Amino acid sequence: MEQQKQNQNTDKFKQLQEAIIAGNVPQLVLVMISYALDLRSSDIHIEPEKSTIRVRYRVDGVLRQIVEYPPNLHPAVVSRIKIMSNLKIDEQRIPQDGRTEVTTKDGREMDLRVSTLPTVNGEKVVMRIQDKTRKIPKIEDLGVRGNSLKYLKKALSFPNGIILTTGPTGSGKTTTLYAALQILNKIDVNILTIEDPVEIQINGLNQSQVHPDINYTFASGLRSALRQDPDIIMVGEIRDRETMDTAIEASLTGHLVFSTIHTNSAAETLTRIANMGVPPFLTASTLNLIISQRLVRKICPECKQEFKPNKVTMSAVKNALKNLHPDEPLDEKLKKDLIFYSGKGCDACGETGYKGRVGLFEIMLITDNIKNMILTDKTVTDIEKAALKEGMVSLEQSGIIQALLGNTSLEEVYRVAKSSDIALTFDKISAESSAAKIPQAKSSKKVEESTEDVKAEESVSQEPTPQTQESTPDIQTAPPAPAESATPVEPAPQIPETPVEPSPPAEPAPQQPPQAAPEQPPQDPQQDPQQPPQESPQQIDVENAMKPFTDIDNPSKT
Ligand SMILES: [Zn+2]
């Protein structure tokens, strides 16, 4: 079976080369996509360079060189892809976005989001692949365990409030939200989502796709969703004050609200919210849970071997484990022996040593104590410390646990999580912003009144496991590149997305409860979208399409 898949991949590679040699463009495009699907890629990059066109796939979050073809084929390749995705073939001077669908032989529907960008050497094409029919993994299978799992389940049992996931683009935030919604997805609950794009269609959910070009945004969508008698609302991202206000309002009127937000840690999310101008009392009365997460690659089981970390790493590991909350379940022997692993590299993993991915999680439950700290303007550093003391597991600790369980390597952990040895510098939770005008809020009372509506079940029951069918063909090693453009392990260029319209100024909503802040801050049209803006009301949305969890078949042994 494995051997068969291996051969198939080899065949695909041969077909790709044959199509290039024959100059058969339709075949080239077809095989390029089909081979990418076989390798579980999330993106195909077709990049014109001075004297060649380079094709790379992103697999498990990392780019891998696949093949090159001569520039004289490129215009026909781009035209072919543009026709497939309804783009203008005669327009080569400006970026374009389009989409198309392909169906694999085994009947899986794949959504291809195509983006072109003029570069000095010609048009670059990126195709983002989404498996629309992929199953939603169980929350445990994503890598959530121990105290984090306990907190998450607790927050899901609350009838109202806000649950946020946070992390960089492609860190699996949306998948986590889907997995959480799946737990709540019952016949007697109305779940509405406002997404961009709708990544996976889930039975039982009312999923809506925003259209910023006609002013159907996250903010306006969320407002409309409230008129649809929902119990639970998921909004793709909170990136401006208006969406945040509406989420708060939805929470105060008895709804459970899920969303994502761009920050680096659970605690830092509090700073981000404060910087949006939300007064601490509203944050404290609505926020239930913050999930910060990263994806790390899983060690390839075929070539896994023991690995001795250096002294510096080892001391960081020991330090992090020393501060691990005693309640966090972890085998004492693992903690004592401190044995770590890495992948040597083999045919099965394309010599990378990795196959599939698992999440690292830092989940902060907004307990009464944390609420108080938010209300009394404690620093984010203090809040983070308090949360760790109560049982929160940091990203670093979560990574070390996954490494001790043999799921990932320490190298991967420290690629995405900072060491606790590094001093944390956080802003104070905003004194100025709390000075915003606060109309006497109908906060707590309103909450109590409205909790009637939704009675989420006391204990969060588990859905039957959607068994994720595994489709991980063995990976063909990238062929030796003719040019010396080897290392595929470099940071990916940002994928250009449709620029997001600046959101319109928040419309006055006289009848709505929390009209917390005075005005939208003036928007700076010059703002560089690449900067991680702390308080920019609009950001370029690069989170739209999240990379699929590619390997969730092999749950961590927890
Ligand atoms: Zn391997």
Coordinates of C-alpha atoms and ligand atoms in Angstrom, one line a residue:
M1 CA 0.0 0.0 0.0
E2 CA 2.7 2.5 1.1
Q3 CA 4.8 1.3 -1.8
Q4 CA 1.9 1.8 -4.2
K5 CA 1.4 5.4 -3.1
Q6 CA 5.1 6.0 -3.4
N7 CA 5.0 4.8 -7.0
Q8 CA 2.0 6.9 -7.7
N9 CA 3.9 9.9 -6.6
T10 CA 6.9 9.0 -8.6
D11 CA 4.6 8.6 -11.6
K12 CA 3.1 12.0 -11.0
F13 CA 6.6 13.5 -10.9
K14 CA 7.4 11.7 -14.2
Q15 CA 4.2 13.0 -15.7
L16 CA 5.1 16.5 -14.7
Q17 CA 8.5 16.3 -16.3
E18 CA 7.0 14.7 -19.5
A19 CA 4.4 17.5 -19.7
I20 CA 7.2 20.1 -19.4
I21 CA 9.4 18.4 -22.0
A22 CA 6.4 18.1 -24.4
G23 CA 5.3 21.6 -23.7
N24 CA 1.9 20.2 -22.9
V25 CA 0.5 23.1 -20.8
P26 CA -2.9 21.7 -20.0
Q27 CA -1.3 18.5 -18.8
L28 CA 1.3 20.4 -16.9
V29 CA -1.3 22.4 -14.9
L30 CA -3.4 19.4 -14.2
V31 CA -0.5 17.2 -12.9
M32 CA 0.9 20.1 -11.0
I33 CA -2.4 20.4 -9.0
S34 CA -2.9 16.7 -8.7
Y35 CA 0.6 16.1 -7.5
A36 CA 0.2 18.9 -4.9
L37 CA -2.9 17.2 -3.6
D38 CA -1.0 13.9 -3.3
L39 CA 1.6 15.6 -1.2
R40 CA -1.0 17.1 1.1
S41 CA 0.2 20.6 0.1
S42 CA -1.7 23.7 1.2
D43 CA -0.3 26.0 -1.5
I44 CA 1.2 25.8 -4.9
H45 CA 3.7 28.6 -5.8
I46 CA 4.6 29.2 -9.4
E47 CA 7.4 31.8 -9.4
P48 CA 9.0 33.4 -12.4
E49 CA 12.7 34.0 -11.9
K50 CA 15.1 35.5 -14.4
S51 CA 15.8 32.4 -16.4
T52 CA 13.4 29.8 -15.1
I53 CA 10.0 29.2 -13.5
R54 CA 10.1 27.6 -10.1
V55 CA 7.3 25.5 -8.7
R56 CA 7.1 25.0 -5.0
Y57 CA 4.6 23.4 -2.7
R58 CA 3.9 24.3 0.9
V59 CA 3.7 21.1 2.9
D60 CA 3.1 21.1 6.6
G61 CA 3.7 24.8 6.6
V62 CA 7.0 24.7 4.9
L63 CA 7.8 25.4 1.2
R64 CA 9.4 22.6 -0.8
Q65 CA 10.9 22.9 -4.3
I66 CA 9.2 20.6 -6.7
V67 CA 10.2 21.4 -10.3
E68 CA 11.3 24.1 -12.7
Y69 CA 10.1 24.8 -16.2
P70 CA 11.4 27.1 -19.0
P71 CA 10.0 30.7 -19.1
N72 CA 8.6 30.3 -22.6
L73 CA 5.9 28.0 -21.2
H74 CA 4.9 30.4 -18.5
P75 CA 2.5 32.7 -20.3
A76 CA 0.4 29.7 -21.5
V77 CA 0.5 28.2 -17.9
V78 CA -0.7 31.5 -16.4
S79 CA -3.4 31.8 -19.1
R80 CA -4.6 28.3 -18.4
I81 CA -4.9 28.9 -14.7
K82 CA -6.6 32.2 -15.3
I83 CA -9.2 30.6 -17.5
M84 CA -9.8 27.9 -14.9
S85 CA -10.4 30.5 -12.2
N86 CA -12.3 33.1 -14.2
L87 CA -9.6 35.7 -14.3
K88 CA -8.8 38.1 -17.1
I89 CA -6.1 36.6 -19.3
D90 CA -5.2 39.8 -21.0
E91 CA -4.6 41.7 -17.8
Q92 CA -1.1 41.1 -16.6
R93 CA -0.3 44.4 -14.9
I94 CA -2.4 44.1 -11.8
P95 CA -2.9 41.4 -9.2
Q96 CA -6.0 39.3 -9.6
D97 CA -7.9 36.9 -7.3
G98 CA -10.1 34.1 -8.4
R99 CA -11.2 30.6 -7.4
T100 CA -12.1 27.3 -8.9
E101 CA -12.9 23.8 -7.7
V102 CA -11.4 20.5 -8.5
T103 CA -12.5 17.1 -7.5
T104 CA -10.1 14.4 -6.8
K105 CA -10.4 10.8 -8.0
D106 CA -11.6 9.7 -4.6
G107 CA -14.3 12.3 -4.7
R108 CA -12.9 15.0 -2.4
E109 CA -13.9 18.5 -3.4
M110 CA -11.0 20.9 -3.4
D111 CA -11.4 24.6 -3.4
L112 CA -8.5 26.4 -5.2
R113 CA -8.1 30.1 -4.4
V114 CA -5.9 31.6 -7.2
S115 CA -4.0 34.7 -6.8
T116 CA -1.7 36.4 -9.4
L117 CA 0.8 39.1 -8.8
P118 CA 2.9 40.9 -11.4
T119 CA 6.6 40.6 -10.6
V120 CA 9.6 42.0 -12.5
N121 CA 10.0 38.6 -14.2
G122 CA 6.4 37.9 -15.0
E123 CA 3.3 36.9 -13.2
K124 CA 3.6 34.9 -10.0
V125 CA 0.7 32.5 -9.3
V126 CA -0.2 31.1 -5.9
M127 CA -3.0 28.5 -5.6
R128 CA -4.2 27.9 -2.1
I129 CA -5.8 24.5 -1.8
Q130 CA -8.6 23.8 0.6
D131 CA -10.2 20.5 1.1
K132 CA -13.8 21.5 1.5
T133 CA -14.8 18.0 2.4
R134 CA -12.2 17.4 5.0
K135 CA -13.5 16.3 8.4
I136 CA -13.4 18.4 11.4
P137 CA -11.0 16.9 13.8
K138 CA -11.9 16.3 17.4
I139 CA -10.5 19.0 19.7
E140 CA -8.3 16.5 21.5
D141 CA -6.8 15.4 18.2
L142 CA -5.6 18.9 17.5
G143 CA -3.3 18.7 20.5
V144 CA -5.5 20.2 23.2
R145 CA -4.9 18.3 26.5
G146 CA -4.7 18.5 30.2
N147 CA -5.7 21.8 31.8
S148 CA -6.2 23.5 28.4
L149 CA -8.8 20.9 27.5
K150 CA -10.5 21.4 30.9
Y151 CA -10.7 25.1 30.4
L152 CA -11.9 24.9 26.9
K153 CA -14.7 22.5 27.8
K154 CA -15.7 24.8 30.7
A155 CA -15.9 27.8 28.4
L156 CA -18.0 25.9 26.0
S157 CA -20.5 25.1 28.7
F158 CA -21.1 28.8 29.4
P159 CA -24.3 30.1 27.8
N160 CA -22.8 33.4 26.7
G161 CA -19.6 35.2 26.4
I162 CA -16.7 35.6 24.0
I163 CA -14.2 32.9 23.1
L164 CA -11.2 34.1 21.0
T165 CA -8.5 32.2 19.3
T166 CA -5.3 33.9 18.5
G167 CA -2.0 33.3 16.6
P168 CA -0.3 34.1 13.4
T169 CA -1.7 33.4 10.0
G170 CA -1.8 29.7 9.3
S171 CA -1.7 28.6 13.0
G172 CA -4.9 26.6 12.8
K173 CA -7.2 29.1 14.5
T174 CA -10.2 28.5 12.3
T175 CA -9.9 24.7 12.6
T176 CA -9.9 25.0 16.4
L177 CA -13.1 27.1 16.2
Y178 CA -14.7 24.6 13.9
A179 CA -13.8 21.8 16.3
A180 CA -15.3 23.7 19.2
L181 CA -18.5 24.5 17.3
Q182 CA -18.8 20.9 16.3
I183 CA -19.1 20.1 20.0
L184 CA -22.0 22.6 20.4
N185 CA -23.6 21.7 17.1
K186 CA -26.9 20.2 18.3
I187 CA -30.4 20.1 16.9
D188 CA -31.8 22.6 19.5
V189 CA -29.1 25.2 18.9
N190 CA -28.9 27.9 16.1
I191 CA -25.3 28.4 15.1
L192 CA -24.5 31.1 12.6
T193 CA -21.1 31.9 11.1
I194 CA -19.8 34.9 9.2
E195 CA -16.7 33.8 7.4
D196 CA -14.2 34.8 4.8
P197 CA -14.1 32.3 3.2
V198 CA -16.3 29.5 4.3
E199 CA -13.6 26.9 4.6
I200 CA -15.5 23.8 5.4
Q201 CA -19.2 23.4 5.1
I202 CA -20.6 21.8 8.3
N203 CA -24.0 20.2 8.5
G204 CA -26.2 22.0 11.0
L205 CA -24.4 25.4 10.8
N206 CA -25.7 28.4 8.9
Q207 CA -22.6 29.6 7.3
S208 CA -22.4 33.0 5.5
Q209 CA -19.6 34.4 3.4
V210 CA -18.7 38.1 3.7
H211 CA -18.4 40.4 0.6
P212 CA -16.5 43.5 1.7
D213 CA -16.8 44.9 -1.8
I214 CA -20.5 45.3 -1.3
N215 CA -20.1 46.3 2.3
Y216 CA -21.0 42.9 3.8
T217 CA -18.2 42.8 6.3
F218 CA -17.6 41.0 9.5
A219 CA -19.0 43.9 11.5
S220 CA -22.2 44.3 9.4
G221 CA -22.6 40.5 9.1
L222 CA -22.4 40.1 12.8
R223 CA -25.0 42.8 13.3
S224 CA -27.3 41.1 10.9
A225 CA -26.6 37.7 12.4
L226 CA -28.0 39.0 15.7
R227 CA -31.4 39.5 14.0
Q228 CA -31.4 35.8 13.0
D229 CA -32.2 34.5 16.4
P230 CA -28.9 32.8 16.9
D231 CA -27.6 31.1 20.0
I232 CA -24.0 30.9 18.9
I233 CA -22.2 33.1 16.5
M234 CA -18.8 32.6 14.9
V235 CA -17.3 35.6 13.2
G236 CA -14.2 35.0 11.1
E237 CA -12.0 37.7 12.7
I238 CA -12.2 40.7 15.0
R239 CA -9.9 43.3 13.5
D240 CA -11.7 46.6 14.3
R241 CA -13.5 48.3 17.0
E242 CA -16.9 48.0 15.3
T243 CA -16.7 44.2 15.1
M244 CA -15.5 44.0 18.7
D245 CA -18.3 46.2 19.9
T246 CA -20.9 44.1 18.2
A247 CA -19.3 40.9 19.6
I248 CA -19.5 42.4 23.1
E249 CA -23.1 43.4 22.5
A250 CA -23.9 39.9 21.3
S251 CA -22.3 38.4 24.4
L252 CA -24.2 40.8 26.7
T253 CA -27.4 39.9 25.1
G254 CA -27.0 36.2 25.8
H255 CA -25.0 34.8 22.9
L256 CA -21.9 32.7 22.8
V257 CA -19.5 34.4 20.3
F258 CA -16.4 32.8 18.7
S259 CA -13.8 34.7 16.8
T260 CA -10.2 35.0 16.0
I261 CA -7.9 37.9 16.6
H262 CA -4.3 38.6 15.6
T263 CA -2.0 38.6 18.7
N264 CA 1.0 36.7 19.8
S265 CA -0.1 35.3 23.1
A266 CA -3.2 34.7 25.2
A267 CA -2.4 37.6 27.6
E268 CA -1.4 39.9 24.8
T269 CA -4.9 39.7 23.5
L270 CA -6.0 41.7 26.5
T271 CA -3.7 44.5 25.3
R272 CA -5.0 44.3 21.8
I273 CA -8.6 44.6 23.0
A274 CA -7.7 47.5 25.3
N275 CA -6.0 49.2 22.4
M276 CA -9.2 48.9 20.4
G277 CA -10.7 51.2 23.1
V278 CA -12.8 48.6 24.9
P279 CA -13.1 49.5 28.6
P280 CA -11.9 46.9 31.1
F281 CA -15.3 46.3 32.6
L282 CA -16.7 45.2 29.3
T283 CA -13.7 42.9 28.6
A284 CA -14.0 41.5 32.1
S285 CA -17.8 40.9 31.8
T286 CA -17.8 39.3 28.3
L287 CA -14.5 37.5 27.7
N288 CA -14.5 33.8 28.7
L289 CA -11.5 32.2 27.1
I290 CA -8.5 33.0 25.0
I291 CA -6.8 30.3 23.0
S292 CA -3.4 31.1 21.7
Q293 CA -2.0 28.5 19.3
R294 CA 0.7 27.5 16.9
L295 CA 1.2 24.6 14.6
V296 CA 4.3 22.5 14.7
R297 CA 5.3 19.7 12.4
K298 CA 5.1 16.1 13.7
I299 CA 8.1 13.9 13.6
C300 CA 7.9 11.3 10.8
P301 CA 7.2 8.0 12.5
E302 CA 9.3 6.2 9.9
C303 CA 12.6 7.8 10.7
K304 CA 12.0 9.0 14.3
Q305 CA 15.1 8.8 16.5
E306 CA 16.3 9.9 19.9
F307 CA 17.8 13.4 20.0
K308 CA 20.1 15.0 22.5
P309 CA 19.4 18.7 22.8
N310 CA 22.3 21.1 23.7
K311 CA 22.8 22.5 27.1
V312 CA 21.1 25.9 26.5
T313 CA 18.0 24.2 25.2
M314 CA 18.0 21.7 28.0
S315 CA 18.1 24.4 30.6
A316 CA 15.3 26.3 28.9
V317 CA 13.3 23.0 28.9
K318 CA 14.0 22.4 32.6
N319 CA 13.1 25.9 33.5
A320 CA 9.8 25.7 31.7
L321 CA 8.9 22.3 33.2
K322 CA 9.8 23.6 36.7
N323 CA 7.0 26.2 36.3
L324 CA 4.5 23.7 34.9
H325 CA 1.4 23.6 37.1
P326 CA 1.4 20.5 39.2
D327 CA -2.1 19.7 38.1
E328 CA -1.1 19.4 34.5
P329 CA -1.2 15.7 33.7
L330 CA 2.1 14.4 32.4
D331 CA 3.8 11.1 33.1
E332 CA 6.4 11.6 35.8
K333 CA 8.8 9.3 34.0
L334 CA 8.7 11.5 30.9
K335 CA 9.3 14.5 33.1
K336 CA 12.3 12.9 34.7
D337 CA 14.0 11.1 31.8
L338 CA 13.7 14.1 29.5
I339 CA 14.1 12.1 26.3
F340 CA 13.5 14.0 23.0
Y341 CA 13.2 13.0 19.4
S342 CA 13.8 14.2 15.9
G343 CA 13.3 12.8 12.4
K344 CA 16.3 11.6 10.5
G345 CA 14.7 12.1 7.1
C346 CA 13.5 9.3 4.8
D347 CA 11.6 8.6 1.7
A348 CA 8.3 8.7 3.6
C349 CA 8.8 12.3 4.6
G350 CA 10.7 13.6 1.6
E351 CA 13.9 13.7 3.7
T352 CA 12.4 16.4 6.0
G353 CA 12.0 14.3 9.1
Y354 CA 8.4 15.6 9.5
K355 CA 5.0 14.5 8.5
G356 CA 1.7 16.2 9.5
R357 CA 1.2 18.8 12.1
V358 CA 0.0 19.2 15.7
G359 CA -1.1 22.3 17.6
L360 CA 0.5 23.9 20.6
F361 CA -2.0 25.6 22.9
E362 CA -1.9 28.2 25.5
I363 CA -5.5 28.5 26.8
M364 CA -6.4 31.2 29.3
L365 CA -9.6 30.9 31.2
I366 CA -10.9 34.3 32.3
T367 CA -11.5 33.3 35.9
D368 CA -13.0 35.6 38.6
N369 CA -9.5 36.4 39.7
I370 CA -8.4 37.3 36.2
K371 CA -11.5 39.4 35.7
N372 CA -10.6 41.3 38.8
M373 CA -7.1 41.9 37.6
I374 CA -8.5 43.2 34.3
L375 CA -10.9 45.5 36.2
T376 CA -8.1 46.9 38.4
D377 CA -5.8 47.6 35.4
K378 CA -3.1 45.0 36.4
T379 CA -0.4 44.6 33.8
V380 CA -0.6 41.9 31.2
T381 CA 2.6 40.4 32.6
D382 CA 1.0 40.1 36.0
I383 CA -2.2 38.6 34.5
E384 CA -0.2 36.1 32.6
K385 CA 1.7 35.1 35.7
A386 CA -1.5 34.7 37.6
A387 CA -3.0 32.6 34.9
L388 CA 0.0 30.3 34.9
K389 CA -0.3 30.0 38.6
E390 CA -3.9 29.0 38.3
G391 CA -3.0 26.2 35.8
M392 CA -2.6 27.7 32.4
V393 CA 0.0 25.9 30.3
S394 CA 2.2 28.2 28.2
L395 CA 2.9 27.7 24.5
E396 CA 6.4 26.7 25.4
Q397 CA 5.3 24.2 28.0
S398 CA 2.7 22.8 25.7
G399 CA 5.4 22.4 23.1
I400 CA 7.7 20.7 25.5
I401 CA 5.0 18.3 26.5
Q402 CA 4.3 17.4 22.8
A403 CA 8.1 16.9 22.4
L404 CA 8.3 14.6 25.4
L405 CA 5.3 12.7 24.1
G406 CA 7.4 12.1 21.0
N407 CA 5.1 14.1 18.7
T408 CA 7.3 16.9 17.7
S409 CA 10.9 18.1 18.1
L410 CA 12.3 20.8 20.4
E411 CA 13.6 22.5 17.3
E412 CA 10.0 22.9 16.1
V413 CA 8.8 24.0 19.5
Y414 CA 11.4 26.8 19.8
R415 CA 10.7 27.8 16.2
V416 CA 7.2 28.9 17.2
A417 CA 7.2 29.5 20.9
K418 CA 9.5 31.8 22.8
S419 CA 11.4 30.6 25.8
S420 CA 10.3 31.8 29.2
D421 CA 13.9 32.8 29.8
I422 CA 13.3 35.7 27.5
A423 CA 11.9 38.6 29.4
L424 CA 8.4 39.5 28.5
T425 CA 7.5 43.0 27.8
F426 CA 3.9 43.8 27.6
D427 CA 2.0 47.0 27.7
K428 CA 0.0 47.8 30.7
I429 CA -3.7 47.1 30.1
S430 CA -4.5 50.5 29.0
A431 CA -5.2 53.2 31.3
E432 CA -6.1 55.7 28.6
S433 CA -8.5 53.6 26.7
S434 CA -10.5 52.9 29.8
A435 CA -11.1 56.6 29.9
A436 CA -13.4 56.2 26.9
K437 CA -16.9 57.4 27.5
I438 CA -18.9 54.6 28.9
P439 CA -22.6 54.9 28.8
Q440 CA -23.9 53.4 31.9
A441 CA -23.9 49.9 30.8
K442 CA -26.6 47.4 31.4
S443 CA -24.0 44.9 31.7
S444 CA -24.3 42.3 34.4
K445 CA -28.0 42.4 34.9
K446 CA -28.6 42.1 31.2
V447 CA -26.4 39.1 31.1
E448 CA -28.4 37.4 33.8
E449 CA -31.7 38.1 32.2
S450 CA -30.6 36.9 28.9
T451 CA -28.9 33.7 29.9
E452 CA -32.3 32.1 29.7
D453 CA -32.2 31.8 25.9
V454 CA -29.4 29.5 25.5
K455 CA -28.8 26.7 27.9
A456 CA -25.8 25.0 26.7
E457 CA -25.5 21.7 28.3
E458 CA -23.8 21.4 31.6
S459 CA -21.3 19.0 30.6
V460 CA -19.9 19.2 27.2
S461 CA -20.5 16.0 25.6
Q462 CA -18.4 14.6 22.9
E463 CA -19.5 14.2 19.4
P464 CA -18.8 10.8 17.9
T465 CA -15.3 11.0 16.5
P466 CA -15.4 12.0 12.9
Q467 CA -12.8 9.6 11.8
T468 CA -10.5 11.4 9.6
Q469 CA -9.7 9.4 6.6
E470 CA -6.0 9.5 6.1
S471 CA -4.8 10.4 2.7
T472 CA -1.1 10.8 3.2
P473 CA 0.6 9.4 0.3
D474 CA 4.3 9.0 0.8
I475 CA 6.2 12.0 -0.2
Q476 CA 8.4 12.1 -3.2
T477 CA 11.7 13.8 -2.5
A478 CA 11.9 17.0 -4.4
P479 CA 14.0 16.4 -7.5
P480 CA 17.4 18.0 -7.6
A481 CA 16.9 21.4 -9.0
P482 CA 18.8 22.3 -12.1
A483 CA 19.7 25.7 -10.7
E484 CA 21.2 26.1 -7.3
S485 CA 17.9 27.5 -6.0
A486 CA 17.7 24.7 -3.5
T487 CA 16.5 25.3 0.0
P488 CA 12.8 25.2 0.1
V489 CA 12.8 26.0 3.8
E490 CA 12.6 29.7 3.6
P491 CA 9.8 31.9 4.7
A492 CA 7.0 32.1 2.3
P493 CA 6.2 35.2 0.5
Q494 CA 3.0 36.7 1.8
I495 CA 0.1 35.6 -0.3
P496 CA -1.6 38.7 -1.5
E497 CA -5.3 38.7 -0.7
T498 CA -8.0 40.9 -1.8
P499 CA -7.4 44.1 0.0
V500 CA -9.9 44.7 2.6
E501 CA -11.9 47.9 2.3
P502 CA -11.5 50.2 5.2
S503 CA -14.4 49.5 7.3
P504 CA -17.0 52.3 7.4
P505 CA -17.2 54.3 10.5
A506 CA -19.3 52.6 13.1
E507 CA -22.8 53.5 12.5
P508 CA -24.6 54.8 15.6
A509 CA -26.8 52.2 17.0
P510 CA -28.9 54.0 19.5
Q511 CA -30.9 51.0 20.7
Q512 CA -27.9 48.8 21.3
P513 CA -26.5 48.4 24.8
P514 CA -22.7 48.8 24.8
Q515 CA -21.9 51.8 22.8
A516 CA -18.6 51.7 24.6
A517 CA -16.2 53.9 22.9
P518 CA -16.5 57.4 21.5
E519 CA -15.3 57.2 17.9
Q520 CA -13.4 55.1 15.6
P521 CA -9.9 56.4 15.6
P522 CA -9.1 58.1 12.4
Q523 CA -7.9 55.6 9.9
D524 CA -4.6 56.0 8.2
P525 CA -4.9 54.9 4.6
Q526 CA -1.1 55.0 4.4
Q527 CA -0.7 52.3 7.0
D528 CA 1.6 49.6 6.0
P529 CA -0.5 46.4 6.0
Q530 CA 2.6 44.3 6.6
Q531 CA 3.3 45.7 10.0
P532 CA 1.7 43.9 12.8
P533 CA -0.5 46.7 13.8
Q534 CA -1.3 47.0 17.4
E535 CA -4.3 49.2 17.0
S536 CA -4.9 49.6 13.4
P537 CA -8.6 49.3 12.8
Q538 CA -8.0 47.6 9.5
Q539 CA -5.5 45.1 8.5
I540 CA -5.0 43.3 5.3
D541 CA -6.6 40.0 5.8
V542 CA -4.2 37.2 5.3
E543 CA -5.9 34.9 7.6
N544 CA -8.7 34.1 5.3
A545 CA -7.7 30.8 4.2
M546 CA -6.1 28.7 6.8
K547 CA -3.8 25.9 6.1
P548 CA -5.6 22.7 6.8
F549 CA -4.4 20.5 9.5
T550 CA -2.9 17.9 7.4
D551 CA -2.5 15.1 9.8
I552 CA -4.9 14.5 12.5
D553 CA -5.1 10.8 12.3
N554 CA -2.5 10.2 14.9
P555 CA -3.7 11.8 18.1
S556 CA -1.2 12.5 20.8
K557 CA -1.3 9.9 23.4
T558 CA -3.0 11.8 26.1
Ligands
ZN1 ZN 10.8 10.1 7.6

